[in-house]
mmCIF file of C-alpha atoms in Angstrom:
data_model
loop_
_atom_site.group_PDB
_atom_site.id
_atom_site.type_symbol
_atom_site.label_atom_id
_atom_site.label_comp_id
_atom_site.label_asym_id
_atom_site.label_seq_id
_atom_site.Cartn_x
_atom_site.Cartn_y
_atom_site.Cartn_z
ATOM 1 C CA MET A 2 -22.959 -6.174 26.255
ATOM 2 C CA VAL A 3 -19.895 -4.417 24.917
ATOM 3 C CA ARG A 4 -17.720 -7.117 26.367
ATOM 4 C CA ALA A 5 -19.704 -9.592 24.344
ATOM 5 C CA PHE A 6 -18.254 -8.024 21.244
ATOM 6 C CA PHE A 7 -14.961 -9.666 22.061
ATOM 7 C CA SER A 8 -16.174 -12.936 23.492
ATOM 8 C CA ASP A 9 -15.606 -14.944 20.362
ATOM 9 C CA ALA A 10 -12.643 -13.001 19.111
ATOM 10 C CA ALA A 11 -10.290 -15.905 19.552
ATOM 11 C CA ASP A 12 -12.106 -18.257 17.237
ATOM 12 C CA THR A 13 -12.467 -15.637 14.554
ATOM 13 C CA ASP A 14 -8.966 -14.252 14.825
ATOM 14 C CA ALA A 15 -7.654 -16.254 11.944
ATOM 15 C CA ASN A 16 -10.214 -14.854 9.556
ATOM 16 C CA GLY A 17 -7.843 -12.566 7.724
ATOM 17 C CA ASP A 18 -4.632 -14.436 8.278
ATOM 18 C CA GLU A 19 -5.440 -17.359 6.039
ATOM 19 C CA LEU A 20 -5.201 -15.248 2.945
ATOM 20 C CA ALA A 21 -2.549 -12.876 4.188
ATOM 21 C CA GLN A 22 -0.082 -15.370 5.572
ATOM 22 C CA ALA A 23 -0.291 -17.784 2.692
ATOM 23 C CA GLN A 24 2.108 -16.968 -0.070
ATOM 24 C CA PRO A 25 0.394 -18.072 -3.241
ATOM 25 C CA VAL A 26 2.119 -18.071 -6.556
ATOM 26 C CA CYS A 27 1.465 -14.937 -8.531
ATOM 27 C CA ASP A 28 -0.226 -16.078 -11.675
ATOM 28 C CA ARG A 29 -3.613 -15.847 -13.268
ATOM 29 C CA ALA A 30 -4.759 -19.318 -12.245
ATOM 30 C CA THR A 31 -4.024 -18.624 -8.593
ATOM 31 C CA LEU A 32 -5.912 -15.376 -8.712
ATOM 32 C CA VAL A 33 -8.876 -17.109 -10.313
ATOM 33 C CA SER A 34 -8.879 -19.739 -7.602
ATOM 34 C CA MET A 35 -8.682 -17.089 -4.880
ATOM 35 C CA TYR A 36 -11.338 -14.867 -6.347
ATOM 36 C CA GLY A 37 -14.221 -16.337 -4.384
ATOM 37 C CA ALA A 38 -12.542 -15.644 -1.058
ATOM 38 C CA LEU A 39 -10.786 -12.460 -1.997
ATOM 39 C CA ALA A 40 -13.477 -10.548 -3.875
ATOM 40 C CA PRO A 41 -15.864 -10.057 -0.914
ATOM 41 C CA ARG A 42 -12.998 -8.797 1.203
ATOM 42 C CA VAL A 43 -11.877 -6.384 -1.494
ATOM 43 C CA HIS A 44 -15.453 -5.244 -1.920
ATOM 44 C CA ARG A 45 -15.794 -4.575 1.796
ATOM 45 C CA PHE A 46 -12.485 -2.739 1.841
ATOM 46 C CA LEU A 47 -13.566 -0.557 -1.065
ATOM 47 C CA ARG A 48 -16.934 0.085 0.474
ATOM 48 C CA ASP A 49 -15.244 1.207 3.681
ATOM 49 C CA LEU A 50 -13.031 3.561 1.709
ATOM 50 C CA LEU A 51 -15.671 4.896 -0.657
ATOM 51 C CA GLY A 52 -18.738 4.790 1.584
ATOM 52 C CA ASP A 53 -20.927 3.636 -1.272
ATOM 53 C CA GLY A 54 -21.949 0.067 -1.985
ATOM 54 C CA ALA A 55 -22.687 0.562 -5.665
ATOM 55 C CA LEU A 56 -19.478 2.444 -6.233
ATOM 56 C CA ALA A 57 -17.615 -0.273 -4.356
ATOM 57 C CA SER A 58 -19.015 -2.864 -6.753
ATOM 58 C CA ASP A 59 -17.694 -0.963 -9.736
ATOM 59 C CA ALA A 60 -14.373 -0.473 -7.991
ATOM 60 C CA THR A 61 -14.147 -4.167 -7.180
ATOM 61 C CA GLN A 62 -14.621 -5.144 -10.784
ATOM 62 C CA GLU A 63 -12.097 -2.554 -11.926
ATOM 63 C CA THR A 64 -9.636 -3.794 -9.325
ATOM 64 C CA PHE A 65 -9.777 -7.370 -10.499
ATOM 65 C CA VAL A 66 -9.749 -6.402 -14.147
ATOM 66 C CA ARG A 67 -6.481 -4.614 -13.543
ATOM 67 C CA ALA A 68 -5.200 -7.432 -11.394
ATOM 68 C CA PHE A 69 -5.888 -10.054 -14.042
ATOM 69 C CA LYS A 70 -4.098 -7.978 -16.632
ATOM 70 C CA ARG A 71 -1.017 -7.502 -14.540
ATOM 71 C CA VAL A 72 -0.717 -10.615 -12.452
ATOM 72 C CA ASP A 73 1.322 -12.583 -14.985
ATOM 73 C CA ASP A 74 3.904 -9.811 -15.199
ATOM 74 C CA LEU A 75 4.559 -9.666 -11.463
ATOM 75 C CA PRO A 76 7.733 -11.095 -9.947
ATOM 76 C CA ARG A 77 7.229 -14.523 -8.480
ATOM 77 C CA THR A 78 8.065 -13.241 -5.014
ATOM 78 C CA THR A 79 5.260 -10.700 -4.972
ATOM 79 C CA ARG A 80 2.697 -11.210 -2.237
ATOM 80 C CA LEU A 81 -0.544 -11.549 -4.113
ATOM 81 C CA VAL A 82 -3.100 -10.499 -1.505
ATOM 82 C CA PRO A 83 -1.384 -7.253 -0.428
ATOM 83 C CA TRP A 84 -0.793 -6.441 -4.070
ATOM 84 C CA VAL A 85 -4.487 -6.833 -4.878
ATOM 85 C CA PHE A 86 -5.399 -4.603 -1.951
ATOM 86 C CA GLY A 87 -2.887 -2.060 -3.235
ATOM 87 C CA VAL A 88 -4.561 -2.066 -6.623
ATOM 88 C CA ALA A 89 -7.924 -1.722 -4.878
ATOM 89 C CA ARG A 90 -6.792 1.291 -2.942
ATOM 90 C CA PHE A 91 -5.455 2.895 -6.107
ATOM 91 C CA VAL A 92 -8.793 2.325 -7.806
ATOM 92 C CA ALA A 93 -10.584 3.814 -4.789
ATOM 93 C CA ILE A 94 -8.445 6.924 -4.969
ATOM 94 C CA GLU A 95 -9.175 7.306 -8.661
ATOM 95 C CA MET A 96 -12.900 6.844 -8.195
ATOM 96 C CA ARG A 97 -13.100 9.231 -5.303
ATOM 97 C CA ARG A 98 -11.339 11.883 -7.340
ATOM 98 C CA ALA A 99 -13.603 11.232 -10.281
ATOM 99 C CA ARG A 100 -16.714 11.514 -8.155
ATOM 100 C CA GLY A 101 -15.420 14.471 -6.166
ATOM 101 C CA ARG A 102 -15.788 12.671 -2.911
ATOM 102 C CA SER A 103 -13.518 14.207 -0.348
ATOM 103 C CA ARG A 104 -15.127 12.733 2.713
ATOM 104 C CA ARG A 105 -16.541 9.368 3.496
ATOM 105 C CA VAL A 106 -20.241 9.298 4.073
ATOM 106 C CA ILE A 107 -21.745 6.533 6.088
ATOM 107 C CA ASP A 108 -24.780 5.141 4.428
ATOM 108 C CA ASP A 109 -26.766 3.277 7.021
ATOM 109 C CA ALA A 110 -29.164 2.090 4.373
ATOM 110 C CA VAL A 111 -26.344 0.348 2.581
ATOM 111 C CA VAL A 112 -25.288 -1.311 5.800
ATOM 112 C CA ALA A 113 -28.794 -2.539 6.410
ATOM 113 C CA ASP A 114 -29.255 -3.777 2.870
ATOM 114 C CA ASP A 115 -25.973 -5.620 2.953
ATOM 115 C CA ARG A 116 -27.187 -8.000 5.572
ATOM 116 C CA THR A 117 -28.042 -11.386 4.235
ATOM 117 C CA ALA A 118 -29.906 -14.496 5.243
ATOM 118 C CA ASP A 119 -26.889 -15.547 7.238
ATOM 119 C CA VAL A 120 -28.061 -13.221 9.983
ATOM 120 C CA ARG A 121 -31.293 -15.110 10.401
ATOM 121 C CA MET A 122 -29.439 -18.266 11.332
ATOM 122 C CA ARG A 123 -27.993 -16.744 14.504
ATOM 123 C CA THR A 124 -29.651 -15.962 17.765
ATOM 124 C CA PRO A 125 -31.333 -12.596 18.238
ATOM 125 C CA GLU A 126 -28.684 -11.631 20.755
ATOM 126 C CA ALA A 127 -25.850 -12.422 18.345
ATOM 127 C CA GLU A 128 -27.628 -10.550 15.633
ATOM 128 C CA LEU A 129 -28.004 -7.549 17.877
ATOM 129 C CA LEU A 130 -24.340 -7.664 18.836
ATOM 130 C CA ASP A 131 -23.268 -7.891 15.225
ATOM 131 C CA ARG A 132 -25.496 -5.014 14.283
ATOM 132 C CA GLU A 133 -24.091 -2.884 17.062
ATOM 133 C CA ALA A 134 -20.582 -3.861 16.025
ATOM 134 C CA VAL A 135 -21.360 -2.565 12.562
ATOM 135 C CA VAL A 136 -22.581 0.741 13.964
ATOM 136 C CA VAL A 137 -19.632 1.204 16.298
ATOM 137 C CA VAL A 138 -17.001 0.351 13.714
ATOM 138 C CA GLU A 139 -18.645 2.491 11.066
ATOM 139 C CA ARG A 140 -18.747 5.411 13.436
ATOM 140 C CA ALA A 141 -15.128 4.957 14.407
ATOM 141 C CA LEU A 142 -14.043 4.690 10.781
ATOM 142 C CA SER A 143 -15.889 7.867 9.929
ATOM 143 C CA ARG A 144 -13.724 9.714 12.430
ATOM 144 C CA LEU A 145 -10.477 8.649 10.806
ATOM 145 C CA PRO A 146 -8.709 10.281 7.885
ATOM 146 C CA GLU A 147 -8.612 8.209 4.740
ATOM 147 C CA GLU A 148 -5.058 6.913 4.956
ATOM 148 C CA ARG A 149 -5.273 6.008 8.625
ATOM 149 C CA ARG A 150 -8.592 4.326 8.008
ATOM 150 C CA ALA A 151 -7.074 2.291 5.195
ATOM 151 C CA ALA A 152 -4.191 1.222 7.411
ATOM 152 C CA LEU A 153 -6.550 0.178 10.195
ATOM 153 C CA LEU A 154 -8.764 -1.783 7.828
ATOM 154 C CA LEU A 155 -5.859 -3.556 6.208
ATOM 155 C CA ARG A 156 -4.510 -4.520 9.598
ATOM 156 C CA LEU A 157 -7.564 -5.419 11.640
ATOM 157 C CA ASP A 158 -10.145 -6.294 9.041
ATOM 158 C CA HIS A 159 -7.973 -7.980 6.445
ATOM 159 C CA GLY A 160 -5.108 -9.237 8.545
ATOM 160 C CA LEU A 161 -2.175 -7.842 6.620
ATOM 161 C CA ALA A 162 1.186 -7.628 8.347
ATOM 162 C CA TYR A 163 2.911 -4.336 9.002
ATOM 163 C CA ASP A 164 5.592 -5.016 6.433
ATOM 164 C CA GLU A 165 2.870 -5.709 3.879
ATOM 165 C CA ILE A 166 0.957 -2.520 4.642
ATOM 166 C CA ALA A 167 4.032 -0.309 4.558
ATOM 167 C CA PRO A 168 4.857 -0.583 0.830
ATOM 168 C CA LEU A 169 1.183 -0.548 -0.015
ATOM 169 C CA LEU A 170 0.716 2.874 1.572
ATOM 170 C CA GLY A 171 4.212 4.145 0.873
ATOM 171 C CA TRP A 172 5.065 4.429 4.547
ATOM 172 C CA SER A 173 7.779 3.069 6.772
ATOM 173 C CA ILE A 174 6.910 0.229 9.089
ATOM 174 C CA SER A 175 7.282 2.538 12.070
ATOM 175 C CA LYS A 176 4.785 4.956 10.637
ATOM 176 C CA VAL A 177 2.379 2.146 9.890
ATOM 177 C CA LYS A 178 2.528 1.060 13.511
ATOM 178 C CA ILE A 179 2.035 4.595 14.769
ATOM 179 C CA GLU A 180 -0.904 5.281 12.470
ATOM 180 C CA ILE A 181 -2.605 2.033 13.368
ATOM 181 C CA PHE A 182 -2.010 2.678 17.050
ATOM 182 C CA ARG A 183 -3.696 6.074 16.784
ATOM 183 C CA ALA A 184 -6.544 4.644 14.775
ATOM 184 C CA ARG A 185 -7.075 2.012 17.421
ATOM 185 C CA GLU A 186 -7.199 4.729 20.040
ATOM 186 C CA VAL A 187 -10.066 6.321 18.157
ATOM 187 C CA LEU A 188 -11.762 2.955 17.889
ATOM 188 C CA ARG A 189 -11.399 2.329 21.592
ATOM 189 C CA ALA A 190 -12.673 5.802 22.412
ATOM 190 C CA THR A 191 -15.692 5.183 20.243
ATOM 191 C CA LEU A 192 -16.329 1.931 22.047
ATOM 192 C CA GLU A 193 -16.005 3.693 25.373
ATOM 193 C CA GLU A 194 -18.545 6.284 24.318
ATOM 194 C CA TYR A 195 -20.858 3.526 23.285
ATOM 195 C CA ARG A 196 -20.460 1.737 26.590
ATOM 196 C CA CYS A 197 -21.120 4.914 28.585
ATOM 197 C CA GLY A 198 -23.834 6.439 26.475
ATOM 198 C CA GLY A 199 -25.458 3.510 24.847
ATOM 199 C CA ARG A 200 -25.265 5.209 21.454
ATOM 200 C CA VAL A 201 -22.273 6.580 19.619
ATOM 201 C CA GLY A 202 -22.078 10.231 18.765
ATOM 202 C CA GLY A 203 -25.803 10.551 18.461
ATOM 203 C CA GLY A 204 -25.766 8.442 15.367
ATOM 204 C CA SER A 205 -28.960 7.986 13.451
ATOM 205 C CA MET B 3 7.434 -8.907 17.124
ATOM 206 C CA SER B 4 4.395 -7.805 15.219
ATOM 207 C CA ALA B 5 2.652 -11.100 15.990
ATOM 208 C CA THR B 6 3.216 -10.583 19.715
ATOM 209 C CA PHE B 7 1.972 -7.046 19.421
ATOM 210 C CA ARG B 8 -1.183 -8.229 17.707
ATOM 211 C CA GLU B 9 -1.868 -11.023 20.152
ATOM 212 C CA VAL B 10 -1.602 -8.715 23.100
ATOM 213 C CA ASP B 11 -3.414 -5.649 21.884
ATOM 214 C CA GLU B 12 -5.428 -6.344 18.790
ATOM 215 C CA THR B 13 -7.558 -9.254 19.845
ATOM 216 C CA MET B 14 -10.531 -7.226 20.926
ATOM 217 C CA GLU B 15 -10.512 -4.994 17.882
ATOM 218 C CA ARG B 16 -10.131 -7.889 15.529
ATOM 219 C CA GLY B 17 -13.077 -9.594 17.159
ATOM 220 C CA LEU B 18 -15.108 -6.473 16.626
ATOM 221 C CA PHE B 19 -14.195 -6.334 12.973
ATOM 222 C CA ASP B 20 -14.983 -10.003 12.583
ATOM 223 C CA ARG B 21 -18.436 -9.480 14.009
ATOM 224 C CA ARG B 22 -18.923 -6.633 11.652
ATOM 225 C CA ALA B 23 -17.770 -8.715 8.700
ATOM 226 C CA ARG B 24 -20.124 -11.466 9.718
ATOM 227 C CA ALA B 25 -23.003 -9.043 10.028
ATOM 228 C CA MET B 26 -22.353 -7.639 6.620
ATOM 229 C CA GLY B 27 -22.045 -11.181 5.347
ATOM 230 C CA ALA B 28 -21.811 -12.014 1.696
ATOM 231 C CA GLN B 29 -22.629 -8.618 0.387
ATOM 232 C CA GLY B 30 -24.568 -8.108 -2.738
ATOM 233 C CA GLY B 31 -22.782 -6.218 -5.418
ATOM 234 C CA VAL B 32 -19.653 -8.319 -5.621
ATOM 235 C CA PRO B 33 -19.121 -8.926 -9.327
ATOM 236 C CA SER B 34 -18.960 -12.496 -10.509
ATOM 237 C CA LEU B 35 -15.744 -14.015 -11.741
ATOM 238 C CA GLU B 36 -17.203 -14.466 -15.196
ATOM 239 C CA ALA B 37 -18.083 -10.800 -15.423
ATOM 240 C CA VAL B 38 -14.606 -9.791 -14.345
ATOM 241 C CA LEU B 39 -12.910 -12.116 -16.818
ATOM 242 C CA ARG B 40 -15.182 -10.912 -19.591
ATOM 243 C CA ALA B 41 -14.379 -7.307 -18.753
ATOM 244 C CA THR B 42 -10.695 -8.160 -18.649
ATOM 245 C CA ASN B 43 -10.819 -9.591 -22.140
ATOM 246 C CA ASP B 44 -12.912 -6.714 -23.433
ATOM 247 C CA GLU B 45 -10.708 -4.010 -22.017
ATOM 248 C CA ALA B 46 -7.367 -5.413 -22.982
ATOM 249 C CA SER B 47 -6.042 -2.031 -23.990
ATOM 250 C CA VAL B 48 -6.675 -0.245 -20.714
ATOM 251 C CA ALA B 49 -3.499 0.814 -18.971
ATOM 252 C CA VAL B 50 -2.667 -0.728 -15.629
ATOM 253 C CA PRO B 51 -0.658 1.070 -12.957
ATOM 254 C CA VAL B 52 2.779 -0.449 -12.772
ATOM 255 C CA ARG B 53 4.105 1.360 -9.767
ATOM 256 C CA ALA B 54 2.808 1.083 -6.272
ATOM 257 C CA PRO B 55 -0.344 3.188 -5.908
ATOM 258 C CA ARG B 56 0.840 5.205 -2.977
ATOM 259 C CA GLU B 57 4.163 5.938 -4.598
ATOM 260 C CA GLU B 58 2.568 7.229 -7.764
ATOM 261 C CA SER B 59 0.074 9.335 -5.885
ATOM 262 C CA ARG B 60 2.783 10.839 -3.762
ATOM 263 C CA GLU B 61 4.989 11.618 -6.735
ATOM 264 C CA ARG B 62 2.137 13.285 -8.534
ATOM 265 C CA SER B 63 1.146 15.399 -5.571
ATOM 266 C CA GLY B 64 4.798 16.303 -4.939
ATOM 267 C CA ALA B 65 5.311 17.463 -8.500
ATOM 268 C CA ARG B 66 2.146 19.483 -8.335
ATOM 269 C CA ALA B 67 3.246 21.090 -5.086
ATOM 270 C CA ARG B 68 6.618 21.973 -6.550
ATOM 271 C CA ALA B 69 4.972 23.507 -9.602
ATOM 272 C CA TRP B 70 2.691 25.642 -7.478
ATOM 273 C CA SER B 71 5.603 26.727 -5.301
ATOM 274 C CA GLY B 72 7.516 27.797 -8.383
ATOM 275 C CA VAL B 73 4.583 29.789 -9.693
ATOM 276 C CA ALA B 74 4.089 31.486 -6.346
ATOM 277 C CA LEU B 75 7.783 32.330 -6.105
ATOM 278 C CA ALA B 76 7.859 33.770 -9.602
ATOM 279 C CA ALA B 77 4.765 35.853 -8.899
ATOM 280 C CA ALA B 78 6.309 37.190 -5.699
ATOM 281 C CA CYS B 79 9.486 38.156 -7.561
ATOM 282 C CA VAL B 80 7.532 39.977 -10.264
ATOM 283 C CA ILE B 81 5.495 41.865 -7.693
ATOM 284 C CA ALA B 82 8.627 42.807 -5.762
ATOM 285 C CA VAL B 83 10.331 44.105 -8.901
ATOM 286 C CA MET B 84 7.267 46.080 -9.917
ATOM 287 C CA LYS B 85 7.073 47.667 -6.496
ATOM 288 C CA THR B 86 10.720 48.588 -6.088
ATOM 289 C CA VAL B 87 11.951 49.648 -9.524
ATOM 290 C CA PRO B 88 9.630 52.621 -10.258
ATOM 291 C CA HIS B 89 10.134 54.210 -6.829
ATOM 292 C CA ALA B 90 13.896 53.977 -6.905
ATOM 293 C CA GLY B 91 14.723 54.972 -10.469
ATOM 294 C CA ALA B 92 11.816 56.815 -11.972
ATOM 295 C CA PRO B 93 12.068 60.351 -10.427
ATOM 296 C CA ALA B 94 15.785 60.753 -11.060
ATOM 297 C CA THR B 95 15.526 59.437 -14.554
ATOM 298 C CA ILE B 96 12.626 61.682 -15.419
ATOM 299 C CA ALA B 97 14.338 64.746 -14.013
ATOM 300 C CA ALA B 98 17.500 63.992 -15.894
ATOM 301 C CA ASP B 99 15.619 63.391 -19.073
ATOM 302 C CA VAL B 100 13.681 66.620 -18.761
ATOM 303 C CA ALA B 101 16.779 68.633 -18.096
ATOM 304 C CA GLY B 102 18.721 66.974 -20.850
ATOM 305 C CA ASP B 103 15.948 67.284 -23.345
ATOM 306 C CA ALA B 104 15.384 70.894 -22.456
ATOM 307 C CA GLY B 105 19.024 71.746 -22.762
ATOM 308 C CA VAL B 106 19.407 70.029 -26.006
ATOM 309 C CA SER B 107 16.266 71.503 -27.392
ATOM 310 C CA ILE B 108 17.175 75.022 -26.325
ATOM 311 C CA ALA B 109 20.640 74.821 -27.752
ATOM 312 C CA SER B 110 19.562 73.145 -30.938
ATOM 313 C CA GLY B 111 16.674 75.521 -31.282
ATOM 314 C CA ALA B 112 18.974 78.541 -31.044
ATOM 315 C CA THR B 113 21.326 77.056 -33.522
ATOM 316 C CA SER B 114 18.711 75.993 -35.971
ATOM 317 C CA ASP B 115 16.741 79.193 -35.734
ATOM 318 C CA THR B 116 19.678 81.448 -36.416
ATOM 319 C CA CYS B 117 22.347 79.499 -38.230
ATOM 320 C CA GLU B 118 20.793 76.403 -39.630
ATOM 321 C CA GLY B 119 23.041 74.964 -42.286
ATOM 322 C CA THR B 120 26.087 77.073 -41.343
ATOM 323 C CA GLU B 121 29.310 75.718 -39.928
ATOM 324 C CA GLU B 122 29.958 75.868 -36.221
ATOM 325 C CA ASN B 123 32.815 78.212 -36.844
ATOM 326 C CA ALA B 124 30.609 80.745 -38.443
ATOM 327 C CA CYS B 125 28.101 80.604 -35.627
ATOM 328 C CA GLY B 126 30.775 80.713 -33.015
ATOM 329 C CA ILE B 127 32.523 83.720 -34.486
ATOM 330 C CA ASP B 128 29.424 85.695 -35.067
ATOM 331 C CA PRO B 129 28.220 87.181 -31.751
ATOM 332 C CA THR B 130 24.713 87.378 -33.005
ATOM 333 C CA CYS B 131 24.560 83.628 -33.479
ATOM 334 C CA ALA B 132 25.900 82.966 -30.047
ATOM 335 C CA SER B 133 23.567 85.415 -28.401
ATOM 336 C CA GLY B 134 20.455 83.739 -29.801
ATOM 337 C CA ALA B 135 17.905 84.196 -32.471
ATOM 338 C CA VAL B 136 15.435 86.246 -30.527
ATOM 339 C CA VAL B 137 17.774 89.166 -30.152
ATOM 340 C CA ALA B 138 18.569 89.817 -33.782
ATOM 341 C CA PRO B 139 16.087 88.502 -36.278
ATOM 342 C CA VAL B 140 16.732 91.072 -38.994
ATOM 343 C CA ALA B 141 20.053 92.862 -38.605
ATOM 344 C CA PRO B 142 22.487 89.974 -38.983
ATOM 345 C CA VAL B 143 20.863 88.745 -42.125
ATOM 346 C CA ALA B 144 23.055 90.472 -44.598
ATOM 347 C CA PRO B 145 26.427 89.714 -42.994
ATOM 348 C CA ILE B 146 25.623 86.083 -42.412
ATOM 349 C CA ALA B 147 24.235 85.593 -45.832
ATOM 350 C CA ALA B 148 27.211 87.351 -47.323
ATOM 351 C CA ALA B 149 29.730 85.539 -45.176
ATOM 352 C CA ALA B 150 28.206 82.146 -45.563
ATOM 353 C CA PRO B 151 29.847 79.955 -48.090
ATOM 354 C CA GLU B 152 28.091 78.901 -51.154
ATOM 355 C CA GLY B 153 25.538 76.130 -50.533
ATOM 356 C CA ARG B 154 25.297 76.936 -46.821
ATOM 357 C CA THR B 155 22.757 79.605 -46.321
ATOM 358 C CA CYS B 156 20.888 81.016 -43.393
ATOM 359 C CA ASP B 157 17.987 82.033 -45.539
ATOM 360 C CA ALA B 158 15.500 79.580 -44.153
ATOM 361 C CA PRO B 159 15.637 80.668 -40.508
ATOM 362 C CA ILE B 160 15.665 84.324 -41.460
ATOM 363 C CA ALA B 161 12.661 83.877 -43.632
ATOM 364 C CA THR B 162 10.985 82.090 -40.794
ATOM 365 C CA PHE B 163 11.544 84.936 -38.397
ATOM 366 C CA GLU B 164 10.493 87.583 -40.894
ATOM 367 C CA SER B 165 7.383 85.760 -41.820
ATOM 368 C CA SER B 166 6.478 85.111 -38.241
ATOM 369 C CA SER B 167 6.987 88.750 -37.292
ATOM 370 C CA THR B 168 5.075 89.860 -40.343
ATOM 371 C CA LEU B 169 2.271 87.567 -39.573
ATOM 372 C CA SER B 170 2.128 88.711 -36.025
ATOM 373 C CA CYS B 171 2.165 92.343 -37.081
ATOM 374 C CA ASP B 172 -0.468 91.760 -39.665
ATOM 375 C CA ARG B 173 -2.567 90.008 -37.139
ATOM 376 C CA ASP B 174 -2.157 92.859 -34.718
ATOM 377 C CA GLU B 175 -3.052 95.453 -37.328
ATOM 378 C CA ALA B 176 -6.064 93.474 -38.365
ATOM 379 C CA ASN B 177 -7.135 93.231 -34.790
ATOM 380 C CA ARG B 178 -6.734 96.972 -34.389
ATOM 381 C CA SER B 179 -8.777 97.703 -37.465
ATOM 382 C CA GLN B 180 -11.568 95.557 -36.191
ATOM 383 C CA MET B 181 -11.623 97.257 -32.835
ATOM 384 C CA PRO B 182 -14.222 100.003 -32.452
#
């Protein structure tokens, strides 16, 4: 069943690349037109960083408020999507400091509530696989420090390139590759535990 | 190079994340565009970070670390000075001060008791002055007073000694009279 996680990876591989590889013009109108596709991704990224759906909603709004204020002042060569994710991460850091959150807490209730009617349209097996994918990824993310988790999310979940992640996190490209490689090792280890034990880390 | 790296190694993980994203679907809680634009117009005065977020965070934490290092270094220096200075200098200084004060006070006391107000020559010539006030409280009175120039008298110390001896004698006699 674990192998089934990756069965349709090829047809979903381009999920994050459409936004990341396109180089839209940095202006307010472009950001408005991209909002529908970009906002859910930013919200998911913030929820993964903050571990709180409600807090992620506030952070998403704050992120785009700041983005709309600044987007017209950016150089024309700025990559819009990585820049928005950079603003989002800055907002997440501020909110975590304000709330005193030093460690990410996985809220399974939030994960369950976030599911929508889209799930009902798939087969029970696909739904089960997706649900288990949520559990495995959440558990793996909880084992990662914040910066490494952010790098892994930006790379695998949102499809940013290494040279886009590096300035966003203030790292060199080599360090970005190393951190993502180590994060992927944790992810693979978590998957291996799941395959051997059926459940990951005795999760609830 | 990075594309090749991703195609080879990241396919499985990306598929996992895609399944997860699909399961989470269109999450509730994403603010609408209208709400964001309204908030943008309402909060026009809020400052926006200009620099890259990571860069600013790192600069701030670096400055804070340097400040704490400076405070710790200064505290260590103060503690080191407080520990070393009293042990090294205090005993010698105190001993020297005691000796110096004692010497000065003894010499000045002898001079003031016997020849206060007189010139050094007079005290130096007179053997009674040099020998000290305790030895001759009464006998040298007349010669010193006679020899002293006008305006420089030794009356005050002599009167002091006489009065003190008188008082002590009176006190002794009074004590004797009260004894059975």
